[in-house]
């Protein structure tokens, strides 16, 4: 019986598509067993409605420390987001509710709208610098990475001059030796101390004044929360800008629909988010028996939501004029991406200005030769060679 369970592939023949074998996995039903690299066989949810139901179910835990929490790639225990680094994304209620409430008001549509002129300025400056340096360029290093990095630094009050350090540590955060995550935590812990001594102007400073000083949050929690936002705030968005640009350049008829039409951009961004669903596998553990898609997920069993596969149920075609509003690119339920309004604003502004300023932008290598990142759970690239 067990040998009929298929292995979960993490190989992507095409960087825009979910890992290979998605069609076969989907044929096995919306919820079916899959085998991970370590021999464990959690449930894999590939149906869209089932994925939403599971992520919204109150009887699932995001705690990475629980037995059977599905890990699609080998992550050494010291790099796992448990204990110190288990903030927000792997907290369950009531701790999750308490921490998320402290942050939610900083990420509302209104707050992000107020931030848009700053994002525009950062995007324009990065493009000016890239254009001045002249073609060719690495779009990742010159634009896709610095834009979200600078934006999240502004928002949190983290000094951007430290970006080489924190970008490198973020990239290495799942490395076997576990030092990267430790280095990042130490950096944020020290930064919080500096800010306590010498307050600045950013979300971390607000949290010190409103939460830490009031005893609602401790120093370690605040440093960890800052670390999670710093990583989540630049890494995913950088990959969405890179892959989104590559996808549009590969589909010139789609790009033509949005070029010079700012009004078409929000819909196009939703469609790019759905099509790419770069954070394509979300883990949970059932805390009670759950009936889903014709099976019973038993209390204590692990579940992987294959959101990248589920988001293709709508269509395998890219159609920037017809997005699907309920995609899972930002997850769903209580952990749905805190930074989604920010990410949308960054993507809209980045694509609008990039294609306006560089109408002849093109890749210098075939899409399949663009270097990919090693951590295959989050789809992404390390370098995007372009010219114009
Ligand atoms: C296009 C870019 C982004 C994508 C695709 C993305 C994707 C996601 C996904 C799928 C989750 C849910 C994880 C789960 O359910 O296990 C999530 C959570 C989260 N994201 Fe994003 N994200 C992006 C940008 C950002 C930005 C700019 C921030 C800035 C602060 C951010 C902060 C967070 C945080 C703090 C969480 C945890 C929320 C919680 O557990 O309550 N993300 N993100």
Coordinates of C-alpha atoms and ligand atoms in Angstrom, one line a residue:
X1 CA 0.0 0.0 0.0
X2 CA 2.7 2.5 1.1
X3 CA 4.8 2.0 -2.1
X4 CA 2.0 3.4 -4.2
X5 CA 2.4 6.8 -2.5
X6 CA 4.3 9.1 -4.9
X7 CA 7.4 11.2 -3.9
X8 CA 7.0 14.9 -3.7
X9 CA 9.1 16.4 -6.4
X10 CA 10.8 19.8 -5.8
X11 CA 12.2 20.0 -9.4
X12 CA 10.8 22.7 -11.6
X13 CA 11.5 22.2 -15.3
X14 CA 10.0 25.6 -15.9
X15 CA 10.6 28.3 -13.2
X16 CA 7.1 29.6 -13.6
X17 CA 5.4 26.3 -12.9
X18 CA 4.7 24.2 -9.8
X19 CA 7.2 21.4 -9.2
X20 CA 7.1 18.6 -11.8
X21 CA 4.5 15.9 -11.4
X22 CA 1.7 18.3 -10.2
X23 CA -0.8 16.9 -12.7
X24 CA -0.2 13.3 -11.5
X25 CA -0.6 14.4 -7.9
X26 CA -3.8 16.2 -8.7
X27 CA -5.2 13.1 -10.4
X28 CA -4.9 11.3 -7.1
X29 CA -7.7 13.5 -5.7
X30 CA -7.8 16.9 -3.9
X31 CA -6.3 15.4 -0.7
X32 CA -3.9 12.4 -0.9
X33 CA -0.8 11.1 0.7
X34 CA 2.6 12.1 -0.6
X35 CA 6.1 10.9 0.4
X36 CA 8.7 13.4 1.5
X37 CA 12.5 13.1 1.3
X38 CA 12.6 11.8 4.9
X39 CA 10.2 8.9 4.2
X40 CA 7.3 10.5 6.0
X41 CA 3.9 10.5 4.3
X42 CA 1.8 13.6 5.2
X43 CA -1.4 14.6 3.4
X44 CA -1.0 16.8 0.3
X45 CA -3.9 19.1 -0.5
X46 CA -4.0 20.0 -4.2
X47 CA -7.7 21.0 -4.6
X48 CA -8.3 24.8 -4.3
X49 CA -11.5 24.6 -2.3
X50 CA -10.0 22.0 0.0
X51 CA -6.8 24.1 0.5
X52 CA -8.8 27.1 1.5
X53 CA -10.9 25.0 3.9
X54 CA -7.9 23.5 5.5
X55 CA -6.0 26.8 6.0
X56 CA -9.2 28.3 7.5
X57 CA -9.8 25.3 9.8
X58 CA -9.4 26.1 13.5
X59 CA -8.2 22.6 14.1
X60 CA -4.8 23.0 12.5
X61 CA -1.5 24.1 14.0
X62 CA 1.3 26.0 12.3
X63 CA 3.8 25.1 15.1
X64 CA 6.9 23.8 13.4
X65 CA 7.9 22.1 16.7
X66 CA 5.1 19.7 16.6
X67 CA 5.7 16.0 15.8
X68 CA 4.8 15.3 12.1
X69 CA 5.1 18.9 11.0
X70 CA 5.8 18.3 7.3
X71 CA 9.3 19.5 6.1
X72 CA 9.5 19.2 2.3
X73 CA 13.3 19.8 2.4
X74 CA 16.0 18.8 4.9
X75 CA 16.2 21.6 7.4
X76 CA 18.7 21.0 10.3
X77 CA 17.0 21.3 13.7
X78 CA 19.1 24.4 14.6
X79 CA 17.7 26.3 11.5
X80 CA 14.1 25.3 12.0
X81 CA 11.8 28.1 12.9
X82 CA 11.0 26.8 16.3
X83 CA 11.8 28.1 19.8
X84 CA 13.5 31.5 19.3
X85 CA 12.4 32.0 15.7
X86 CA 8.9 30.6 16.1
X87 CA 7.3 34.0 16.0
X88 CA 4.0 34.7 14.2
X89 CA 4.2 32.4 11.3
X90 CA 4.6 29.3 13.4
X91 CA 2.6 30.5 16.5
X92 CA -0.9 29.3 17.1
X93 CA -3.6 31.3 18.9
X94 CA -3.7 32.8 21.5
X95 CA 0.0 33.8 21.1
X96 CA -0.4 34.4 17.4
X97 CA -3.6 36.5 17.9
X98 CA -1.8 38.7 20.5
X99 CA 1.3 39.3 18.3
X100 CA -0.6 39.8 15.1
X101 CA -2.9 42.4 16.7
X102 CA 0.1 44.5 17.5
X103 CA 1.1 44.7 13.9
X104 CA -2.0 44.7 11.8
X105 CA -2.6 48.5 12.0
X106 CA 0.8 49.1 10.3
X107 CA -0.2 47.1 7.2
X108 CA -3.7 48.4 6.4
X109 CA -4.5 49.6 2.9
X110 CA -4.6 53.2 4.3
X111 CA -1.1 52.9 5.8
X112 CA 0.3 51.4 2.7
X113 CA -1.3 54.0 0.5
X114 CA 0.5 56.6 2.6
X115 CA 3.8 54.8 1.9
X116 CA 3.4 54.7 -1.9
X117 CA 5.3 58.0 -2.6
X118 CA 8.3 56.5 -0.7
X119 CA 8.0 53.3 -2.7
X120 CA 7.8 55.4 -6.0
X121 CA 11.0 57.3 -4.9
X122 CA 12.9 54.1 -4.2
X123 CA 11.8 52.5 -7.5
X124 CA 12.7 55.6 -9.5
X125 CA 16.2 55.9 -7.8
X126 CA 17.0 52.2 -8.4
X127 CA 16.0 52.5 -12.0
X128 CA 18.0 55.7 -12.5
X129 CA 21.1 53.9 -11.0
X130 CA 20.6 50.8 -13.2
X131 CA 20.1 52.8 -16.3
X132 CA 23.1 55.0 -15.5
X133 CA 25.3 52.0 -15.1
X134 CA 24.1 50.9 -18.6
X135 CA 23.1 47.6 -20.0
X136 CA 23.6 44.7 -19.4
X137 CA 22.5 44.4 -15.8
X138 CA 21.5 41.8 -13.2
X139 CA 17.9 42.8 -12.6
X140 CA 17.9 40.9 -9.2
X141 CA 20.9 42.8 -7.8
X142 CA 20.1 46.2 -9.3
X143 CA 16.4 46.4 -8.8
X144 CA 14.3 43.4 -7.6
X145 CA 16.2 42.9 -4.4
X146 CA 17.1 46.5 -3.3
X147 CA 13.5 47.8 -3.8
X148 CA 11.7 45.6 -1.3
X149 CA 14.8 45.6 1.0
X150 CA 14.8 49.4 1.1
X151 CA 11.1 49.6 1.6
X152 CA 11.0 47.1 4.5
X153 CA 14.0 48.9 6.1
X154 CA 12.1 52.3 5.9
X155 CA 9.0 50.7 7.4
X156 CA 10.7 48.9 10.2
X157 CA 13.4 51.5 10.9
X158 CA 16.3 49.1 10.1
X159 CA 19.4 50.9 8.7
X160 CA 19.6 50.0 5.0
X161 CA 23.4 50.2 5.1
X162 CA 23.3 46.8 6.8
X163 CA 21.5 45.2 3.8
X164 CA 24.4 43.1 2.5
X165 CA 24.5 41.4 5.9
X166 CA 20.8 40.7 6.3
X167 CA 20.2 39.8 2.7
X168 CA 23.0 37.3 2.8
X169 CA 21.9 35.8 6.1
X170 CA 18.3 35.6 4.9
X171 CA 19.4 33.7 1.8
X172 CA 21.4 31.3 4.0
X173 CA 18.7 30.9 6.7
X174 CA 18.0 27.3 6.0
X175 CA 21.7 26.3 5.7
X176 CA 22.8 23.2 7.6
X177 CA 25.0 24.9 10.1
X178 CA 22.2 27.1 11.5
X179 CA 24.5 30.2 12.0
X180 CA 22.6 32.4 9.6
X181 CA 19.4 32.5 11.6
X182 CA 21.4 33.0 14.8
X183 CA 23.3 35.9 13.2
X184 CA 20.1 37.5 12.1
X185 CA 18.5 37.2 15.5
X186 CA 21.6 38.6 17.2
X187 CA 21.5 41.6 14.8
X188 CA 17.8 42.3 15.5
X189 CA 18.3 41.9 19.3
X190 CA 21.2 44.4 19.3
X191 CA 19.2 46.8 17.0
X192 CA 16.3 46.8 19.4
X193 CA 18.7 47.6 22.3
X194 CA 20.2 50.5 20.3
X195 CA 16.7 51.8 19.6
X196 CA 15.7 51.5 23.2
X197 CA 18.7 53.7 24.0
X198 CA 18.3 56.0 21.1
X199 CA 14.7 55.9 19.6
X200 CA 14.2 56.3 15.9
X201 CA 11.3 56.4 13.5
X202 CA 9.9 53.1 12.4
X203 CA 7.6 50.2 13.3
X204 CA 10.2 48.7 15.6
X205 CA 10.4 52.0 17.4
X206 CA 6.6 52.2 17.7
X207 CA 6.6 48.7 19.1
X208 CA 9.2 49.6 21.7
X209 CA 7.2 52.6 22.8
X210 CA 3.7 51.0 22.7
X211 CA 4.3 47.4 23.5
X212 CA 7.7 46.7 25.0
X213 CA 7.6 49.7 27.4
X214 CA 4.1 48.6 28.5
X215 CA 5.3 45.0 29.1
X216 CA 3.0 43.5 26.5
X217 CA 6.0 42.2 24.5
X218 CA 9.5 41.2 25.6
X219 CA 12.8 42.0 24.0
X220 CA 13.3 38.5 22.5
X221 CA 9.8 38.5 21.0
X222 CA 10.3 41.9 19.5
X223 CA 13.7 41.0 18.0
X224 CA 12.2 37.8 16.6
X225 CA 9.1 39.6 15.2
X226 CA 11.5 42.1 13.5
X227 CA 13.5 39.3 12.0
X228 CA 10.5 37.6 10.6
X229 CA 9.2 40.8 9.0
X230 CA 12.7 41.7 7.7
X231 CA 13.1 38.3 6.0
X232 CA 9.5 38.0 4.8
X233 CA 9.5 41.6 3.7
X234 CA 12.3 41.4 1.1
X235 CA 12.9 37.9 0.0
X236 CA 9.5 36.9 -1.4
X237 CA 8.8 40.3 -3.0
X238 CA 12.3 40.2 -4.7
X239 CA 11.5 36.9 -6.2
X240 CA 8.0 38.0 -7.3
X241 CA 9.5 41.1 -9.0
X242 CA 12.1 38.9 -10.8
X243 CA 9.9 36.0 -11.8
X244 CA 7.0 38.3 -12.6
X245 CA 9.3 40.3 -15.0
X246 CA 10.6 37.2 -16.6
X247 CA 7.0 35.8 -17.0
X248 CA 5.8 39.0 -18.6
X249 CA 8.8 39.2 -21.0
X250 CA 8.1 35.6 -22.0
X251 CA 4.4 36.5 -22.8
X252 CA 4.7 39.7 -24.8
X253 CA 1.0 39.7 -25.8
X254 CA 0.2 39.8 -22.0
X255 CA 2.8 42.5 -21.4
X256 CA 1.3 44.6 -24.2
X257 CA -2.0 44.6 -22.3
X258 CA -0.5 46.4 -19.3
X259 CA 2.3 48.4 -20.8
X260 CA 1.4 52.1 -20.4
X261 CA -1.9 51.2 -18.7
X262 CA -1.5 51.8 -15.0
X263 CA -5.2 51.0 -14.5
X264 CA -4.6 47.4 -15.7
X265 CA -1.8 46.8 -13.3
X266 CA -3.6 45.7 -10.1
X267 CA -5.4 42.9 -12.0
X268 CA -2.1 41.9 -13.7
X269 CA -0.3 41.7 -10.3
X270 CA -3.1 39.4 -8.9
X271 CA -2.7 37.2 -11.9
X272 CA 1.1 37.0 -11.6
X273 CA 0.7 36.2 -7.9
X274 CA -1.7 33.4 -8.7
X275 CA 0.2 32.0 -11.6
X276 CA 3.6 31.9 -9.8
X277 CA 2.4 31.2 -6.2
X278 CA 6.0 31.3 -5.2
X279 CA 5.4 30.2 -1.5
X280 CA 3.9 27.1 -2.9
X281 CA 3.8 24.6 0.0
X282 CA 2.3 25.5 3.4
X283 CA 2.7 23.1 6.3
X284 CA 0.2 22.4 9.1
X285 CA -0.6 19.6 11.7
X286 CA -4.2 18.6 12.4
X287 CA -5.1 19.1 16.0
X288 CA -8.4 17.2 15.7
X289 CA -9.8 14.8 13.0
X290 CA -10.7 16.8 9.9
X291 CA -12.9 15.5 7.1
X292 CA -11.6 16.9 3.8
X293 CA -11.9 16.0 0.2
X294 CA -13.2 12.5 0.9
X295 CA -10.6 11.5 3.5
X296 CA -10.1 11.8 7.2
X297 CA -7.0 13.7 8.3
X298 CA -6.4 12.3 11.8
X299 CA -5.5 14.5 14.8
X300 CA -1.7 14.7 14.9
X301 CA -1.1 14.1 11.2
X302 CA 0.9 16.5 9.0
X303 CA -0.6 18.3 6.0
X304 CA 1.1 20.2 3.2
X305 CA -1.1 22.6 1.3
X306 CA 0.3 22.6 -2.3
X307 CA -0.9 26.1 -2.9
X308 CA 1.1 26.5 -6.2
X309 CA -0.7 23.4 -7.6
X310 CA -4.1 24.5 -6.2
X311 CA -3.8 27.9 -7.8
X312 CA -3.5 26.4 -11.3
X313 CA -6.9 24.6 -10.9
X314 CA -8.4 27.9 -12.2
X315 CA -6.3 27.8 -15.3
X316 CA -2.8 27.0 -16.6
X317 CA -3.0 30.0 -18.9
X318 CA -1.7 33.4 -17.9
X319 CA -4.4 36.1 -18.4
X320 CA -3.5 39.4 -16.9
X321 CA -7.0 40.8 -17.6
X322 CA -8.8 38.1 -15.8
X323 CA -7.3 37.4 -12.4
X324 CA -8.7 35.0 -9.8
X325 CA -9.3 37.0 -6.7
X326 CA -9.2 34.1 -4.2
X327 CA -5.7 32.8 -5.1
X328 CA -3.5 31.3 -2.3
X329 CA -0.3 33.2 -3.1
X330 CA -0.6 35.0 0.3
X331 CA -2.0 31.9 2.0
X332 CA -5.4 32.0 3.7
X333 CA -6.9 32.0 7.2
X334 CA -5.3 33.5 10.3
X335 CA -1.7 33.4 8.9
X336 CA -2.6 35.0 5.6
X337 CA 0.3 37.3 4.6
X338 CA 0.5 40.3 6.9
X339 CA 2.4 42.2 4.3
X340 CA 0.1 41.5 1.3
X341 CA -1.0 45.2 0.8
X342 CA 2.6 46.3 0.9
X343 CA 3.7 43.5 -1.5
X344 CA 0.9 44.5 -4.0
X345 CA 1.9 48.2 -3.8
X346 CA 5.6 47.3 -4.4
X347 CA 4.8 45.0 -7.3
X348 CA 2.4 47.5 -9.0
X349 CA 4.9 50.4 -8.7
X350 CA 7.9 48.3 -9.7
X351 CA 6.3 46.8 -12.9
X352 CA 4.7 50.1 -13.9
X353 CA 8.0 52.0 -13.8
X354 CA 10.2 49.2 -15.1
X355 CA 8.3 48.6 -18.3
X356 CA 7.7 52.4 -18.8
X357 CA 11.4 53.3 -18.4
X358 CA 12.8 50.3 -20.3
X359 CA 10.4 49.4 -23.2
X360 CA 13.1 47.2 -24.8
X361 CA 13.9 45.3 -21.7
X362 CA 14.8 41.6 -22.4
X363 CA 16.5 38.6 -20.9
X364 CA 20.0 37.9 -22.3
X365 CA 19.7 34.1 -21.7
X366 CA 16.8 31.7 -22.2
X367 CA 14.4 31.5 -19.3
X368 CA 15.5 28.0 -18.4
X369 CA 19.1 29.1 -18.1
X370 CA 18.3 31.8 -15.5
X371 CA 20.0 30.6 -12.3
X372 CA 17.5 29.3 -9.7
X373 CA 17.7 29.4 -5.9
X374 CA 18.5 26.2 -4.2
X375 CA 15.7 26.2 -1.7
X376 CA 13.1 24.7 -3.9
X377 CA 10.1 25.2 -1.6
X378 CA 10.1 28.9 -2.4
X379 CA 10.5 29.3 -6.1
X380 CA 12.9 32.0 -7.1
X381 CA 16.0 33.0 -9.0
X382 CA 19.4 34.2 -7.9
X383 CA 20.3 36.4 -10.9
X384 CA 18.3 37.8 -13.8
X385 CA 20.6 38.8 -16.7
X386 CA 18.9 41.5 -18.8
X387 CA 19.6 44.1 -21.4
X388 CA 17.6 46.9 -23.1
Ligands
LIG1 C1 4.9 38.9 -3.0 C2 5.4 38.8 -1.8 C3 4.9 37.9 -0.7 C4 4.4 36.7 -0.7 C5 4.2 35.8 -2.0 C6 4.1 36.3 0.6 C7 3.6 35.1 1.0 C8 3.2 34.7 2.2 C9 2.4 33.5 2.6 C10 2.0 32.4 1.6 C11 2.2 33.6 3.9 C12 1.4 32.5 4.8 C13 2.3 31.4 5.4 C14 1.5 30.3 6.0 O1 0.3 30.4 6.0 O2 2.1 29.4 6.6 C15 2.8 34.8 4.5 C16 2.8 35.2 5.8 C17 3.5 36.3 6.2 N1 4.0 37.3 5.5 FE1 4.1 37.4 3.5 N2 4.4 37.3 1.5 C18 4.9 38.3 0.7 C19 5.4 39.6 1.1 C20 5.4 40.0 2.5 C21 5.9 41.3 2.9 C22 6.3 42.4 2.0 C23 5.8 41.2 4.3 C24 6.2 42.4 5.2 C25 6.2 42.5 6.4 C26 5.4 39.9 4.7 C27 5.2 39.4 6.0 C28 4.6 38.3 6.3 C29 4.4 37.8 7.7 C30 4.8 38.6 8.9 C31 3.7 36.6 7.6 C32 3.2 35.8 8.8 C33 1.8 36.2 9.2 C34 1.2 35.3 10.2 O3 1.6 34.2 10.5 O4 0.2 35.8 10.8 N3 5.1 39.2 3.5 N4 3.4 35.5 3.4

